[in-house]
Short mmCIF file of N, CA and C in Angstrom, two decimals:
data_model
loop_
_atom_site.label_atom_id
_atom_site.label_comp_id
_atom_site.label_asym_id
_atom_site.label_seq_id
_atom_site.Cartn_x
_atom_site.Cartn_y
_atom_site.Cartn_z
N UNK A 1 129.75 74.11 137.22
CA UNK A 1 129.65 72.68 137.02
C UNK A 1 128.34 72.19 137.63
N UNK A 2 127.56 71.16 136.68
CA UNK A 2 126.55 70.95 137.40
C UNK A 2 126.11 69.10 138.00
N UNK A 3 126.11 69.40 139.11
CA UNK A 3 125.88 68.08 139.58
C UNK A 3 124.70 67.54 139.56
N UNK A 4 124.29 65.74 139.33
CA UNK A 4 123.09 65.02 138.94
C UNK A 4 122.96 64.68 140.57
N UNK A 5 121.94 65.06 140.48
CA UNK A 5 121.50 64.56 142.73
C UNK A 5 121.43 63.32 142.48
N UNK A 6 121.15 62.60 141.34
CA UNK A 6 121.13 61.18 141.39
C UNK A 6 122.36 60.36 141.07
N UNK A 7 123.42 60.93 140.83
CA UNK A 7 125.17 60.58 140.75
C UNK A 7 125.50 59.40 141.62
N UNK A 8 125.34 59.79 142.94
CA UNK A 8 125.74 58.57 143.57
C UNK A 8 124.73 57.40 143.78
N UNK A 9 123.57 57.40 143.91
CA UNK A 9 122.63 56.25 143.40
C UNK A 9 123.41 55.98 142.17
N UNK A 10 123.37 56.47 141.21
CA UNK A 10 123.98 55.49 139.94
C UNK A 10 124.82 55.33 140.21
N UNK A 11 126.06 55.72 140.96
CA UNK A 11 127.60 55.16 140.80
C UNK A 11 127.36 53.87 141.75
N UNK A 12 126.22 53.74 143.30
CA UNK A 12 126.02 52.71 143.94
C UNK A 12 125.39 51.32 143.13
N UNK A 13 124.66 51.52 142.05
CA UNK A 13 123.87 51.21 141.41
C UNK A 13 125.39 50.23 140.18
N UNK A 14 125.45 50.74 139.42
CA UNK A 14 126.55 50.62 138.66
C UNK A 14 127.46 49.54 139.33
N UNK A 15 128.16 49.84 140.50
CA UNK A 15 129.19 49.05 141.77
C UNK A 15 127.85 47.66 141.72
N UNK A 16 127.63 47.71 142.31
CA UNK A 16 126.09 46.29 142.41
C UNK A 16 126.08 45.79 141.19
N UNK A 17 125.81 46.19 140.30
CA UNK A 17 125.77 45.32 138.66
C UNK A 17 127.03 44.67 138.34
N UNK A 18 127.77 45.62 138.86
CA UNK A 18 129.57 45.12 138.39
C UNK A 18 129.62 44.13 139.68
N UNK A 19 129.80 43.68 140.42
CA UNK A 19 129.67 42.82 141.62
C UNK A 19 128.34 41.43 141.20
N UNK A 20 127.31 41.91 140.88
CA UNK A 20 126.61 40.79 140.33
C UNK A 20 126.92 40.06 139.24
N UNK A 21 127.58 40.97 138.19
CA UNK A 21 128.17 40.32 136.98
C UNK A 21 129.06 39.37 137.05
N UNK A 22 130.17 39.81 137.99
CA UNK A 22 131.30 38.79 138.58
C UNK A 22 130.53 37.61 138.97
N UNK A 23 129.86 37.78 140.07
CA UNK A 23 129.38 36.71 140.67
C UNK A 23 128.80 35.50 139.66
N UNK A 24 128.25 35.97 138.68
CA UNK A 24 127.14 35.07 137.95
C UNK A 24 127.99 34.50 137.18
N UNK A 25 129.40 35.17 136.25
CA UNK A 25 130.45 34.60 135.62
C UNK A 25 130.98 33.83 136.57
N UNK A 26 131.67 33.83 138.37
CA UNK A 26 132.09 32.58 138.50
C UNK A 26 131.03 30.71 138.63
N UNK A 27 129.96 31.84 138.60
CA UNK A 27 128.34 30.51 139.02
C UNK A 27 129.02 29.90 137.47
N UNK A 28 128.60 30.57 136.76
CA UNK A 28 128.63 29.84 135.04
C UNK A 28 130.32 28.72 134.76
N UNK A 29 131.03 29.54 135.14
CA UNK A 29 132.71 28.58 135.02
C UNK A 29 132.22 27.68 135.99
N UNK A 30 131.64 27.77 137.21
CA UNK A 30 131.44 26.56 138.16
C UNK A 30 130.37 25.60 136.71
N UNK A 31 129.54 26.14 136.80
CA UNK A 31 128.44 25.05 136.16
C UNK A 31 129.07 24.45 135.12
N UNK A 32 130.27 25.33 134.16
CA UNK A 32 130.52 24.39 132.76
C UNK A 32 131.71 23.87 132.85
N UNK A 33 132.06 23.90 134.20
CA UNK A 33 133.75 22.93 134.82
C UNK A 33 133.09 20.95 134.85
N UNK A 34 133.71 20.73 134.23
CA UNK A 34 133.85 19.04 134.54
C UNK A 34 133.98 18.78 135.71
N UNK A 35 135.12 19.14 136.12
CA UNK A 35 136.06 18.60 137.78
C UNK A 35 134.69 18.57 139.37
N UNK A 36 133.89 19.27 138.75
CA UNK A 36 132.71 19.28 139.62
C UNK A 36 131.60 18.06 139.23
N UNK A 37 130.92 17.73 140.23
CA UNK A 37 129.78 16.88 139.98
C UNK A 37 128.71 17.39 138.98
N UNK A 38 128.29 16.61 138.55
CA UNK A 38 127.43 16.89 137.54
C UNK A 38 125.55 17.44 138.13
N UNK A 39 125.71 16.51 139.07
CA UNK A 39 123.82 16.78 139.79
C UNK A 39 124.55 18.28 140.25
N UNK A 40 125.70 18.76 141.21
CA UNK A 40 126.03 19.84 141.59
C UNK A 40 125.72 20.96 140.89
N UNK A 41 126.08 20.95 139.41
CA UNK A 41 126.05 21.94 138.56
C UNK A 41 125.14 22.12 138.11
N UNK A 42 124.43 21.04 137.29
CA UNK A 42 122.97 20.84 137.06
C UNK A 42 121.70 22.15 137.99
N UNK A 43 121.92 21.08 139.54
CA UNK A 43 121.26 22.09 140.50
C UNK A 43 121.38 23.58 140.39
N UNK A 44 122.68 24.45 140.57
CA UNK A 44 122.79 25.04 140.35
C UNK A 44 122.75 26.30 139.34
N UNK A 45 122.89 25.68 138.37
CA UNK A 45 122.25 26.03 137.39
C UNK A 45 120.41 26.52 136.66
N UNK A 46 119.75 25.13 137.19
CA UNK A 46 118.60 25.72 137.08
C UNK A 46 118.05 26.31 138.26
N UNK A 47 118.65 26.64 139.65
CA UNK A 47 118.64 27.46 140.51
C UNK A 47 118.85 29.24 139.88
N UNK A 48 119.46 28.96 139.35
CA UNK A 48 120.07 30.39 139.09
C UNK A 48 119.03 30.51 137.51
N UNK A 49 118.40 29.81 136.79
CA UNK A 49 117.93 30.09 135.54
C UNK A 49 119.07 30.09 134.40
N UNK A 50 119.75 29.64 134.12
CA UNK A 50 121.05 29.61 133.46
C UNK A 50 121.33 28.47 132.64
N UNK A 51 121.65 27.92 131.41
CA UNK A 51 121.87 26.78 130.92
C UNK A 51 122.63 26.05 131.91
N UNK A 52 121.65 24.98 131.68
CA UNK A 52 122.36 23.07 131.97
C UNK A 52 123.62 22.89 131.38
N UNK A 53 124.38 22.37 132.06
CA UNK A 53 125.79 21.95 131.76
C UNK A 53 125.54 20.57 131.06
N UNK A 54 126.80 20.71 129.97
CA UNK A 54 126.12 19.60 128.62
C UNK A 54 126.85 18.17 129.39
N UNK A 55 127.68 18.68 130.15
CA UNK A 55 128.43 17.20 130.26
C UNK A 55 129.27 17.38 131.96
#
C-alpha cells in the first residue's frame, strides 16, 4: 500500500475549507435574515465581499 507524505496536509487542509464553508454560510443566513438590522448586515457583508442584502 502506498502512502501520499502529503495525506495529512490535505486531510488538514480539506477540515479548514469544510470549517470555512460553514462559517461563510452562517455570515450569508445572517446577512439575508430580516430580524437583523439592516446597516448590521449591510456592514457585514461588504466586510466579507459578499452580496448586499436586498432588504
Amino acid at each position: 500500500m502506498h502512502t501520499c507524505p502529503h495525506g495529512p496536509a490535505l486531510r488538514n487542509a480539506e477540515d479548514e475549507l469544510a470549517r470555512l464553508r460553514t462559517a461563510l454560510g452562517l455570515a450569508a443566513a445572517f446577512i439575508h435574515n430580516p430580524a437583523y438590522p439592516l446597516d448590521a448586515r449591510t456592514a457585514l457583508a461588504m466586510a466579507l465581499g459578499l452580496p448586499e442584502p436586498t432588504q
